[in-house]
PDB file of C-alpha atoms in Angstrom:
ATOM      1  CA  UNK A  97      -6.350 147.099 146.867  1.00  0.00           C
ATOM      2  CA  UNK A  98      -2.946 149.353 146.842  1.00  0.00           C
ATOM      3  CA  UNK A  99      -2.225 150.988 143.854  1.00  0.00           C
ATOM      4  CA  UNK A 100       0.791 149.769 142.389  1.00  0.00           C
ATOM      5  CA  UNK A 101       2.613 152.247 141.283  1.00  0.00           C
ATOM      6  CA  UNK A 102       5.212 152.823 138.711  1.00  0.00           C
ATOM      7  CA  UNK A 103       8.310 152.251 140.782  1.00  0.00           C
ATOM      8  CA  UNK A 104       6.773 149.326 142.481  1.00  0.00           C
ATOM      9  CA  UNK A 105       6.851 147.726 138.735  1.00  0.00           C
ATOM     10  CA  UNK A 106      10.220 148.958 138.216  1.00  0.00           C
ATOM     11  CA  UNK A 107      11.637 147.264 140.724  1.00  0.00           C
ATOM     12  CA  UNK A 108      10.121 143.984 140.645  1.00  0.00           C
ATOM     13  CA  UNK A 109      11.660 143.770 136.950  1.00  0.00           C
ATOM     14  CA  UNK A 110      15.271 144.358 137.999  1.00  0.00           C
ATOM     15  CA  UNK A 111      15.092 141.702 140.662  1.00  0.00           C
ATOM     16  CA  UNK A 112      13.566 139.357 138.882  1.00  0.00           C
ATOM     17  CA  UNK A 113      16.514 140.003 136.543  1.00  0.00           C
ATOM     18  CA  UNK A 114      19.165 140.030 139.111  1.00  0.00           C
ATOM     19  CA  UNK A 115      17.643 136.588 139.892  1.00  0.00           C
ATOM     20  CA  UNK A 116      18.181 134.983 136.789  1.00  0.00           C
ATOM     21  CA  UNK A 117      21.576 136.043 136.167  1.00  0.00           C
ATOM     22  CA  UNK A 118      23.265 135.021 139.788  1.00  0.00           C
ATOM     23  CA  UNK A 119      24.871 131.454 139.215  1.00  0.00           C
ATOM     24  CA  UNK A 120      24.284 128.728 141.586  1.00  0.00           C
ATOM     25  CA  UNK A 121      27.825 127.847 142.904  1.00  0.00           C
ATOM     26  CA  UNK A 122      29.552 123.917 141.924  1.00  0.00           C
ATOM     27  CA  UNK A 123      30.482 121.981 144.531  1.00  0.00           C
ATOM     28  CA  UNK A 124      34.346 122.061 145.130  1.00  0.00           C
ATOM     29  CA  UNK A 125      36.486 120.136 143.366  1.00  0.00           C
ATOM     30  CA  UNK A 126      38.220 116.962 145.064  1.00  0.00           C
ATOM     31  CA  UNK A 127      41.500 115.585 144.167  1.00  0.00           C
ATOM     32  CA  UNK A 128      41.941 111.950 144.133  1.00  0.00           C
ATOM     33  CA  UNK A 129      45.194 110.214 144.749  1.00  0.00           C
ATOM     34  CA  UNK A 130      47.297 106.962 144.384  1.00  0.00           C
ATOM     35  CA  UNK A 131      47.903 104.941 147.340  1.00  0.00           C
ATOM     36  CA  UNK A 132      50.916 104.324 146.434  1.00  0.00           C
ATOM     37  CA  UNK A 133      53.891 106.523 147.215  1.00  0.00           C
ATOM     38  CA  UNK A 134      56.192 108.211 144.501  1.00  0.00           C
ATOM     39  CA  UNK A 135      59.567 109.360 145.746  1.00  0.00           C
ATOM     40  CA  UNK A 136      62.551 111.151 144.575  1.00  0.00           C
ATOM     41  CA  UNK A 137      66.197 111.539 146.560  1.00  0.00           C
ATOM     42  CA  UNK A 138      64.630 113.803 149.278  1.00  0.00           C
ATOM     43  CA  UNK A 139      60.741 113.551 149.664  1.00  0.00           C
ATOM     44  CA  UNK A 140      58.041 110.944 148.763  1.00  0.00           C
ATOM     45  CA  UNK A 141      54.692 111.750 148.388  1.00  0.00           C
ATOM     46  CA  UNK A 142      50.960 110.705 146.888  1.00  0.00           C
ATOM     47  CA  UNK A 143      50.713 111.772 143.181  1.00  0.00           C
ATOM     48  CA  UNK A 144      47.178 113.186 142.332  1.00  0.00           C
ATOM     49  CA  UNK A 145      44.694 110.687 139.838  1.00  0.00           C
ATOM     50  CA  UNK A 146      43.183 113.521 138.364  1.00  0.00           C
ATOM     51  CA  UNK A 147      43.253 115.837 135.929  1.00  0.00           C
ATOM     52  CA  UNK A 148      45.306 118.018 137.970  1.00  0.00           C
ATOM     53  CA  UNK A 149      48.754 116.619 137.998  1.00  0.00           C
ATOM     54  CA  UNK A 150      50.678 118.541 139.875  1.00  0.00           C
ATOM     55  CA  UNK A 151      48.567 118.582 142.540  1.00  0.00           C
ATOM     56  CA  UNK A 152      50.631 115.947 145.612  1.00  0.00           C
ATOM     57  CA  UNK A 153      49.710 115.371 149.156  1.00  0.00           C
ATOM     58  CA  UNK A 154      51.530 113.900 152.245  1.00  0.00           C
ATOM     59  CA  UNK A 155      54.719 115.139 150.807  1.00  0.00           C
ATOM     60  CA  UNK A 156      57.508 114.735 153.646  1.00  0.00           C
ATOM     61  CA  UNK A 157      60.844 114.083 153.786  1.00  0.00           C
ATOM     62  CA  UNK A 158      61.797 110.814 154.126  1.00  0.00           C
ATOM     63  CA  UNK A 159      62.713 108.818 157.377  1.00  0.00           C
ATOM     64  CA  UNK A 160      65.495 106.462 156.823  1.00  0.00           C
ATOM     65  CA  UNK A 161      66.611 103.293 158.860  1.00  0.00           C
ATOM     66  CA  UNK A 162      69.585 100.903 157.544  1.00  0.00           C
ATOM     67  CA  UNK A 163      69.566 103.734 154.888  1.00  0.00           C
ATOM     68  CA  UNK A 164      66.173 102.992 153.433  1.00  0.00           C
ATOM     69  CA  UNK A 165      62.993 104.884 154.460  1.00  0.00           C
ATOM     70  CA  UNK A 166      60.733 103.101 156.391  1.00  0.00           C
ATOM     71  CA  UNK A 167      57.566 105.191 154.991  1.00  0.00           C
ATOM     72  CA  UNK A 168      58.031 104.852 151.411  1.00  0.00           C
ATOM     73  CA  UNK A 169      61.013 101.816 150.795  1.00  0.00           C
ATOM     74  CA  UNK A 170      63.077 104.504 149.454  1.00  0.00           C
ATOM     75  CA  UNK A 171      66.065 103.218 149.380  1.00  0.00           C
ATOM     76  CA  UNK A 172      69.430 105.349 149.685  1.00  0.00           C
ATOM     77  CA  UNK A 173      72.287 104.762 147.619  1.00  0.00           C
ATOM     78  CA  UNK A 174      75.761 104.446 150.058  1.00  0.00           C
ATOM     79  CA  UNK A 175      78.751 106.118 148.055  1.00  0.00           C
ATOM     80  CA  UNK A 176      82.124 104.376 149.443  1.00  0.00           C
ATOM     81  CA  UNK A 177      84.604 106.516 150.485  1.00  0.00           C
ATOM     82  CA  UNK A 178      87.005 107.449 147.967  1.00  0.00           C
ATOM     83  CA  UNK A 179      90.352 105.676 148.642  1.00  0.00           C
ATOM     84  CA  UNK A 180      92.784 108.383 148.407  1.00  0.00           C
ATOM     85  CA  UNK A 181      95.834 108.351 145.955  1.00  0.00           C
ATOM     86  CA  UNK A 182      98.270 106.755 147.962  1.00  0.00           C
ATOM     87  CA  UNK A 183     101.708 108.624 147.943  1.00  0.00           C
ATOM     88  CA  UNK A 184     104.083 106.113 147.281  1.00  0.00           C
ATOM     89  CA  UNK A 185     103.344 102.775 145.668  1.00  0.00           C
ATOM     90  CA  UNK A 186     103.153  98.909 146.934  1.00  0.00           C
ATOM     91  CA  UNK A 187     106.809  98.102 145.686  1.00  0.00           C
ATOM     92  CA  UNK A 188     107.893 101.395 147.895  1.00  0.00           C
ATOM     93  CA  UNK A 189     105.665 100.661 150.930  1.00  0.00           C
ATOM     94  CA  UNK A 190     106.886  97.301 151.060  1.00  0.00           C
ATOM     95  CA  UNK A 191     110.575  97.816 150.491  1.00  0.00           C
ATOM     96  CA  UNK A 192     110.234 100.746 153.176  1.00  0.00           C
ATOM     97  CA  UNK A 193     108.986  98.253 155.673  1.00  0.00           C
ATOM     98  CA  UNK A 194     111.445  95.065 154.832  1.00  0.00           C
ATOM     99  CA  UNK A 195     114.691  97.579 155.343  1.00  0.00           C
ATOM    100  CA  UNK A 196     113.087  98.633 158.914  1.00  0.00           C
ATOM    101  CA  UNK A 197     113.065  95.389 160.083  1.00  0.00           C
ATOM    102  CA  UNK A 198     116.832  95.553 160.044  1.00  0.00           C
ATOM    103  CA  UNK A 199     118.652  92.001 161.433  1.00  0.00           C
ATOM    104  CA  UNK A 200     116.281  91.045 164.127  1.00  0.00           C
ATOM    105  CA  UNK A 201     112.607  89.808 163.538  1.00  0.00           C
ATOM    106  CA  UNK A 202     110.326  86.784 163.822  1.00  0.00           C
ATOM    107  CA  UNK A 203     108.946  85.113 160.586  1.00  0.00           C
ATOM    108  CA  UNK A 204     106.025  82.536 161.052  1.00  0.00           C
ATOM    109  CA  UNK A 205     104.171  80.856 158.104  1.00  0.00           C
ATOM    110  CA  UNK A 206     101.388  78.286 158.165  1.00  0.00           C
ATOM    111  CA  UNK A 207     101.304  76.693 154.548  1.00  0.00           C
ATOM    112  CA  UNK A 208      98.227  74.552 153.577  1.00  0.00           C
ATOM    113  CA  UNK A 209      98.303  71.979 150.773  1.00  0.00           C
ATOM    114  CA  UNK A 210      95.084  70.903 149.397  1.00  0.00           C
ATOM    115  CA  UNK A 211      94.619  67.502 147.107  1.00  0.00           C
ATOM    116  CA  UNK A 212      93.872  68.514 144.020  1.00  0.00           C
ATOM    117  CA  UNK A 213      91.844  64.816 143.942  1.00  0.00           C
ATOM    118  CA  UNK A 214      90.520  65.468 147.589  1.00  0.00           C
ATOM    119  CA  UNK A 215      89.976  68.892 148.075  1.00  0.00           C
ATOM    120  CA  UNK A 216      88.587  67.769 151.581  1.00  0.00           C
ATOM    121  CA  UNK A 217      92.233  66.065 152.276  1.00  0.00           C
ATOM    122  CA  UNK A 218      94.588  68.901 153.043  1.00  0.00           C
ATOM    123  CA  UNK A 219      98.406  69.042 154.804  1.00  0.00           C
ATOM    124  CA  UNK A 220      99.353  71.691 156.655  1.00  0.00           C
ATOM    125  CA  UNK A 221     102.835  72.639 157.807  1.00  0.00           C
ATOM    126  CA  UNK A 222     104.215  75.335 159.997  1.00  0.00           C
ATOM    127  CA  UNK A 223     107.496  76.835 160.203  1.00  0.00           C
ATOM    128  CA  UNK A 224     108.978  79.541 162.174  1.00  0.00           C
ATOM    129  CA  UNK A 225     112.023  81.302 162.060  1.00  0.00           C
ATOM    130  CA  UNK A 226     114.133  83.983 164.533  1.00  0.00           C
ATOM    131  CA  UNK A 227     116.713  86.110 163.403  1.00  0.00           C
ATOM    132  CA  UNK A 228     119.032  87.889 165.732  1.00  0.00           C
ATOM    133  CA  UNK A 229     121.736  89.452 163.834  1.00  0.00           C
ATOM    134  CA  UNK A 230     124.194  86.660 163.112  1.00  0.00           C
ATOM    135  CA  UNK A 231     122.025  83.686 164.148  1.00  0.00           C
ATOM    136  CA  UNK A 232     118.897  82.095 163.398  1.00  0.00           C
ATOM    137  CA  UNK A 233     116.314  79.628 165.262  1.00  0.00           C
ATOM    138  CA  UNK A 234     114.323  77.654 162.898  1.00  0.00           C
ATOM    139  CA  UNK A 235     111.243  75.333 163.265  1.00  0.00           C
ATOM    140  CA  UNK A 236     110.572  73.822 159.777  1.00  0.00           C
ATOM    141  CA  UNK A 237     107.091  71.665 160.196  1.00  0.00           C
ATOM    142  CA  UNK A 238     108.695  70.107 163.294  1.00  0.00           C
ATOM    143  CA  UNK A 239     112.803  69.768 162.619  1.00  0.00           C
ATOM    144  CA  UNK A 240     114.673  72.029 164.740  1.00  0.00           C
ATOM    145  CA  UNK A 241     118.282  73.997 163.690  1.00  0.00           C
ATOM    146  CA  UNK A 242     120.340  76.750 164.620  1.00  0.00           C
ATOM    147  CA  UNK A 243     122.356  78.727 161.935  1.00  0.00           C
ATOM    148  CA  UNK A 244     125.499  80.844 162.943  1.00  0.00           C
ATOM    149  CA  UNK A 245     127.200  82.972 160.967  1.00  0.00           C
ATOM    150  CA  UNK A 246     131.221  83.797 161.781  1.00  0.00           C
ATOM    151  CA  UNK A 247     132.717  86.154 158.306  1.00  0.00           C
ATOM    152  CA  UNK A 248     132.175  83.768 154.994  1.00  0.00           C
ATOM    153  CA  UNK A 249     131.657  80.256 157.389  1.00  0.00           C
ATOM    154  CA  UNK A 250     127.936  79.242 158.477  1.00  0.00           C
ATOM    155  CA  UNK A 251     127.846  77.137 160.556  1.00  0.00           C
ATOM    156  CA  UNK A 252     124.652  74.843 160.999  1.00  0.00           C
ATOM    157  CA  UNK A 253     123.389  73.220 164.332  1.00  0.00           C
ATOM    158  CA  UNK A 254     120.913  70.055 163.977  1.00  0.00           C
ATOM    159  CA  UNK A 255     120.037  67.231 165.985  1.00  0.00           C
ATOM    160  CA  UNK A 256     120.796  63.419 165.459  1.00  0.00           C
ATOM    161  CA  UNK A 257     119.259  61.363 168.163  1.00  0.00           C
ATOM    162  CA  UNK A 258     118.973  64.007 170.373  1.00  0.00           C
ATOM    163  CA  UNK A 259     122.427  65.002 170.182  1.00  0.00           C
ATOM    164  CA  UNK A 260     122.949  68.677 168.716  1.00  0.00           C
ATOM    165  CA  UNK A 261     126.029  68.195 165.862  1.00  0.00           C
ATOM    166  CA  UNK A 262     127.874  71.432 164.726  1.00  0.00           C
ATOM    167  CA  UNK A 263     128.768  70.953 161.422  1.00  0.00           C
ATOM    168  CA  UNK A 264     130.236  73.669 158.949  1.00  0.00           C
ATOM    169  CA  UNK A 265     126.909  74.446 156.407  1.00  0.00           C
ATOM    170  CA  UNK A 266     126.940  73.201 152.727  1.00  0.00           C
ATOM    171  CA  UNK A 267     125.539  75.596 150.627  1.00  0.00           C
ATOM    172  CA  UNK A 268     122.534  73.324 150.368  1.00  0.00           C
ATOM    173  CA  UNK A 269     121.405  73.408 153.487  1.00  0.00           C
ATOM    174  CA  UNK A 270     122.401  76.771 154.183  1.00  0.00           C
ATOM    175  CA  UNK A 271     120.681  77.895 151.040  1.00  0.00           C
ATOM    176  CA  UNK A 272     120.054  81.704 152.141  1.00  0.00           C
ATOM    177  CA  UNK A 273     118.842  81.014 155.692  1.00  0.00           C
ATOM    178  CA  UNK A 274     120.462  84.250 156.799  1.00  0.00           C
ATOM    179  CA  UNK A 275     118.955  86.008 153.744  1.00  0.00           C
ATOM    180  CA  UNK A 276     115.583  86.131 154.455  1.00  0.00           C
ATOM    181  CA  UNK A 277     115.016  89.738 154.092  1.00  0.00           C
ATOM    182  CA  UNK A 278     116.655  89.351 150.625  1.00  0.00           C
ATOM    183  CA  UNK A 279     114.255  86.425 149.809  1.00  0.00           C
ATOM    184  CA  UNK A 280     111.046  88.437 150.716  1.00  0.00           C
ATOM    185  CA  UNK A 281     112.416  91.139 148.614  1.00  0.00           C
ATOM    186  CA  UNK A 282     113.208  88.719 145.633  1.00  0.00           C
ATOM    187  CA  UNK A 283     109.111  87.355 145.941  1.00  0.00           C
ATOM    188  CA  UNK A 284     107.564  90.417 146.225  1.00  0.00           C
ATOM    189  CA  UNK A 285     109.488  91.997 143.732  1.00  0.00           C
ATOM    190  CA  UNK A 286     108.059  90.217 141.050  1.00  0.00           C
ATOM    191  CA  UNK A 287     104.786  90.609 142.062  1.00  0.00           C
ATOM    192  CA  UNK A 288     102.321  92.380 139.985  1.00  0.00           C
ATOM    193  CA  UNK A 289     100.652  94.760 142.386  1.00  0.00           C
ATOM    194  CA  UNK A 290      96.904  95.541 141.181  1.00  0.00           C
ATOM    195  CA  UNK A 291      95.969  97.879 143.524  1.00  0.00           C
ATOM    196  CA  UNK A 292      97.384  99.466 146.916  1.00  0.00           C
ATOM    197  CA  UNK A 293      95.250 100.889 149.971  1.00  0.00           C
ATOM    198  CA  UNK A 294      98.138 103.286 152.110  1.00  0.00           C
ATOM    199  CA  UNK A 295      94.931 104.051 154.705  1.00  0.00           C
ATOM    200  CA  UNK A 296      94.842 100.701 155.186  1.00  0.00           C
ATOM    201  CA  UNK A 297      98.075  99.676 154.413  1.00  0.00           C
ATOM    202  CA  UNK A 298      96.700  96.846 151.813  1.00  0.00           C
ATOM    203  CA  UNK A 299      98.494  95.372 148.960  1.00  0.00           C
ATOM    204  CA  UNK A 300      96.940  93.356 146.472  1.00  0.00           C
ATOM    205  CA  UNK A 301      98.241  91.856 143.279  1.00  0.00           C
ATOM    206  CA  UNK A 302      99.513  88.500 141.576  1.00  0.00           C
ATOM    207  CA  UNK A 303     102.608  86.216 141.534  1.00  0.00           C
ATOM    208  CA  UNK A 304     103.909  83.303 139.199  1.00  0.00           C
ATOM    209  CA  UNK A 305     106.408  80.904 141.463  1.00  0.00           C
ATOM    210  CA  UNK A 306     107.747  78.096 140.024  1.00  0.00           C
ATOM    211  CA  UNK A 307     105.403  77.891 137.360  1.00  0.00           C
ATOM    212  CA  UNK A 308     102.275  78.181 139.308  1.00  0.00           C
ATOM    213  CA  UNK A 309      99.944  81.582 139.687  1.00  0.00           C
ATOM    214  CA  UNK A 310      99.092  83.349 143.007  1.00  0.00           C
ATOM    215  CA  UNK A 311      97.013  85.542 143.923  1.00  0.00           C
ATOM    216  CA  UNK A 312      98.621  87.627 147.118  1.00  0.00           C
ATOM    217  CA  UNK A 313      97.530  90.034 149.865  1.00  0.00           C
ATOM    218  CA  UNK A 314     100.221  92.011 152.041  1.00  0.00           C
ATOM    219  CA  UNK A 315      98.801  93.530 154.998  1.00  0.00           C
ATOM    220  CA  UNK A 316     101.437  96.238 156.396  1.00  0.00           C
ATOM    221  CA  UNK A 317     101.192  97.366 159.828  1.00  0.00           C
ATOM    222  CA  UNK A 318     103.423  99.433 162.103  1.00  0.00           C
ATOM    223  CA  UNK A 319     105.168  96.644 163.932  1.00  0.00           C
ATOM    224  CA  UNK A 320     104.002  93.141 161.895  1.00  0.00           C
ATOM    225  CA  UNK A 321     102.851  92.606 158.470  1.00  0.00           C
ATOM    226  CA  UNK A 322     100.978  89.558 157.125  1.00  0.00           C
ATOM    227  CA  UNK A 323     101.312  88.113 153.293  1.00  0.00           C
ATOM    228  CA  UNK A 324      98.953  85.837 152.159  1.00  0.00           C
ATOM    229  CA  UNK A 325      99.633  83.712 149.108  1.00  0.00           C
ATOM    230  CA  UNK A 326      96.686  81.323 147.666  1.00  0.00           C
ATOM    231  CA  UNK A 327      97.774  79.548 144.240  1.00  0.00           C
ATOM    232  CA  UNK A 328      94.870  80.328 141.416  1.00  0.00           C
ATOM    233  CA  UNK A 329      92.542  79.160 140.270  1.00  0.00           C
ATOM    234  CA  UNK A 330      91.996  75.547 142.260  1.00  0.00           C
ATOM    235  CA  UNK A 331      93.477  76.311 145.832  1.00  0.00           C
ATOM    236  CA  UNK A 332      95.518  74.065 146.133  1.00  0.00           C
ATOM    237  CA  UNK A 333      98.061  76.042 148.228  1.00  0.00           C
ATOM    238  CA  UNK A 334      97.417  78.477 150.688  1.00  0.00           C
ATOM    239  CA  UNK A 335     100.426  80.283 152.477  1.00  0.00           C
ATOM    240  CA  UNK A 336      99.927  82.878 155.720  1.00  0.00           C
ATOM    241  CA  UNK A 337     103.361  84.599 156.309  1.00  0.00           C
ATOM    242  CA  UNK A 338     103.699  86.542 159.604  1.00  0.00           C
ATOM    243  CA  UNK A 339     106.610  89.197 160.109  1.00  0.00           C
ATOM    244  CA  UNK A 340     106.970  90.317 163.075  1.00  0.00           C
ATOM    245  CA  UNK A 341     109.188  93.380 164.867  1.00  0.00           C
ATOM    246  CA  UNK A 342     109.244  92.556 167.981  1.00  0.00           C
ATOM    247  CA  UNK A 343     112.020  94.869 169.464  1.00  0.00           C
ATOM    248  CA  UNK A 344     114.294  92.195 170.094  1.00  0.00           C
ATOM    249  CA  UNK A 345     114.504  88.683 169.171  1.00  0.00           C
ATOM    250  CA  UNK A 346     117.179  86.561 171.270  1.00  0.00           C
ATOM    251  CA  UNK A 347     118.434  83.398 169.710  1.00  0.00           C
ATOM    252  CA  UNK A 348     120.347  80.959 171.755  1.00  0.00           C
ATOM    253  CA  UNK A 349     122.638  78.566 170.373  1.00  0.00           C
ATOM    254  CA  UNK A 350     122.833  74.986 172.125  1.00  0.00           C
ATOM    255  CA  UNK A 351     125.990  75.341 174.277  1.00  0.00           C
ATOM    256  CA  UNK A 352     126.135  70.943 174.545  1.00  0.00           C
ATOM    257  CA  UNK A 353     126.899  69.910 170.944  1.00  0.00           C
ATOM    258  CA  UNK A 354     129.177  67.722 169.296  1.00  0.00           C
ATOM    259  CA  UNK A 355     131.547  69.879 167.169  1.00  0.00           C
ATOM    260  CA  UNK A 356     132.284  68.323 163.920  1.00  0.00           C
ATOM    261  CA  UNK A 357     133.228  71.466 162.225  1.00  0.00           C
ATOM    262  CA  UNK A 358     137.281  70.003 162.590  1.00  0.00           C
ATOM    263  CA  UNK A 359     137.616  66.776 160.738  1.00  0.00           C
ATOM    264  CA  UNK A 360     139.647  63.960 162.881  1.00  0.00           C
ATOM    265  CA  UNK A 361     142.995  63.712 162.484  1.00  0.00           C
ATOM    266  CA  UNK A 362     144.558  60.940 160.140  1.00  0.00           C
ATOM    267  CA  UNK A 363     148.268  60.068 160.611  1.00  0.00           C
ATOM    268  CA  UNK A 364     150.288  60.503 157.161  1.00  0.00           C
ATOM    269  CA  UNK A 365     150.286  57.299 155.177  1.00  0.00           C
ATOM    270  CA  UNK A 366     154.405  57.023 155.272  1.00  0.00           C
ATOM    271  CA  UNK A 367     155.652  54.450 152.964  1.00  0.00           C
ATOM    272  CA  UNK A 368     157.085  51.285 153.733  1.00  0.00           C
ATOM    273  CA  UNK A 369     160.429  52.363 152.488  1.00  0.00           C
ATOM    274  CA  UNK A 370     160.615  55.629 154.824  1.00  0.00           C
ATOM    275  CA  UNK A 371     159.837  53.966 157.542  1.00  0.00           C
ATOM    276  CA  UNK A 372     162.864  51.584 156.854  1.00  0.00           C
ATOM    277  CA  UNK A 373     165.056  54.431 156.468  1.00  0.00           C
ATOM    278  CA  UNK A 374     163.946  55.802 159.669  1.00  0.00           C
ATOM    279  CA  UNK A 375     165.233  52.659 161.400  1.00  0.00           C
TER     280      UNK A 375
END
């Protein structure tokens, strides 16, 4: 048997302590994590279970389609544009657009008159008028007439079993006809315009006319504009007024008319006792 010696003792006691002081190592720790996704504006992401919170995994940014992600549902709010100030208002834009159409335009409207009983029953009439300068072509729902202006006299063309009569205007059935700029201006003046769009050239706002309330739309574009008048709140009426500036609109006035603008004339009633005198 070897001698053990002193050293041989020595040793064996400081690796038997070195033994029992070295730690087994603990197995790693593993996060766990939702299924689920959590999200903010620009990523989404699985948010750890466990104790350690901050810990995330799959974090991406996220991968949009119709503005919503198709990873996570995210979806992205869609800011509308800003409409800018507009730098001049509705009354201005419209007034602007009514004295460029000077003495020659097309009007067309298409009015629509609902039962109030029968809101499946509705009329609708169209009317169209031509202005060139001095003279106007009208179609109201149907009934044709020509208007002619000469100084303070307007004189009105209409047709009695198809015969075209010239016959000097009453103020009745004149009524304005060659005023129709002025009547669009007196309308829309009194309208109470809610909000204007210049970009788009879109005024909205509300009317009273005779009595009743409308809601109207005026649509201005560089050669044409559209209103659009619907009475509130039943809609009972509904009224689509197109301007158009064409360049040049040429009326024609019927050249084969009766003229009836110089009354007949009537000999003098001469009494009985002149004529005797006469003799």
């Amino acid at each position: 048997m070897k001698k053990i010696t002193l050293l041989t003792i020595i040793l064996l006691i400081v690796s038997l302590t070195l033994c029992a002081c070295v730690e087994h190592p603990e197995k790693p720790h593993e996060h766990s994590y939702e299924a689920g996704w959590t999200y903010d504006e620009t990523n989404h992401w699985h948010k750890a279970t466990c104790e350690h919170t901050t810990a995330v995994k799959g974090m991406a940014p996220h991968s949009y389609s119709n503005n919503k992600c198709s990873v996570c549902d995210y979806e992205k709010e869609v800011k509308p544009d800003p409409i800018p100030t507009p730098s001049k208002s509705a009354e201005e834009a419209i007034a602007e657009y009514l004295v460029s159409l000077g003495d020659n335009f097309t009007v067309s409207a298409t009015v629509k008159i609902t039962s109030p009983d029968n809101l499946f029953r509705t009329e609708e009439h169209n009317y169209k008028t031509l202005l060139d300068g001095n003279k106007i072509y009208a179609d109201n729902d149907g009934e044709l007439y020509y208007v002619e202006q000469d100084d303070d006299v307007v004189y009105l063309y209409s047709l009695d079993n198809e015969t075209w009569h010239k016959t000097v205007a009453t103020d009745e059935e004149y009524d304005g006809s060659m005023d129709i700029e002025e009547q669009l201006k007196e309308v829309l003046a009194n309208v109470d315009w809610q909000s204007y769009n210049e970009e788009k050239g879109v005024a909205k706002g509300s009317v009273k006319l005779n009595n009743v309330d409308f809601w109207i739309e005026c649509t201005l574009g560089e050669k044409n504009a559209t209103i659009t008048i619907v009475s509130m709140p039943l809609p009972v009426i509904a009224a689509t007024i197109n301007i158009f500036d064409i360049g040049t609109t040429t009326v024609t006035l019927p050249d084969n008319y009766v003229d009836d603008t110089v009354p007949p004339s009537i000999e003098p009633d001469i009494p009985n006792e002149m004529k005797k005198s006469h003799v």
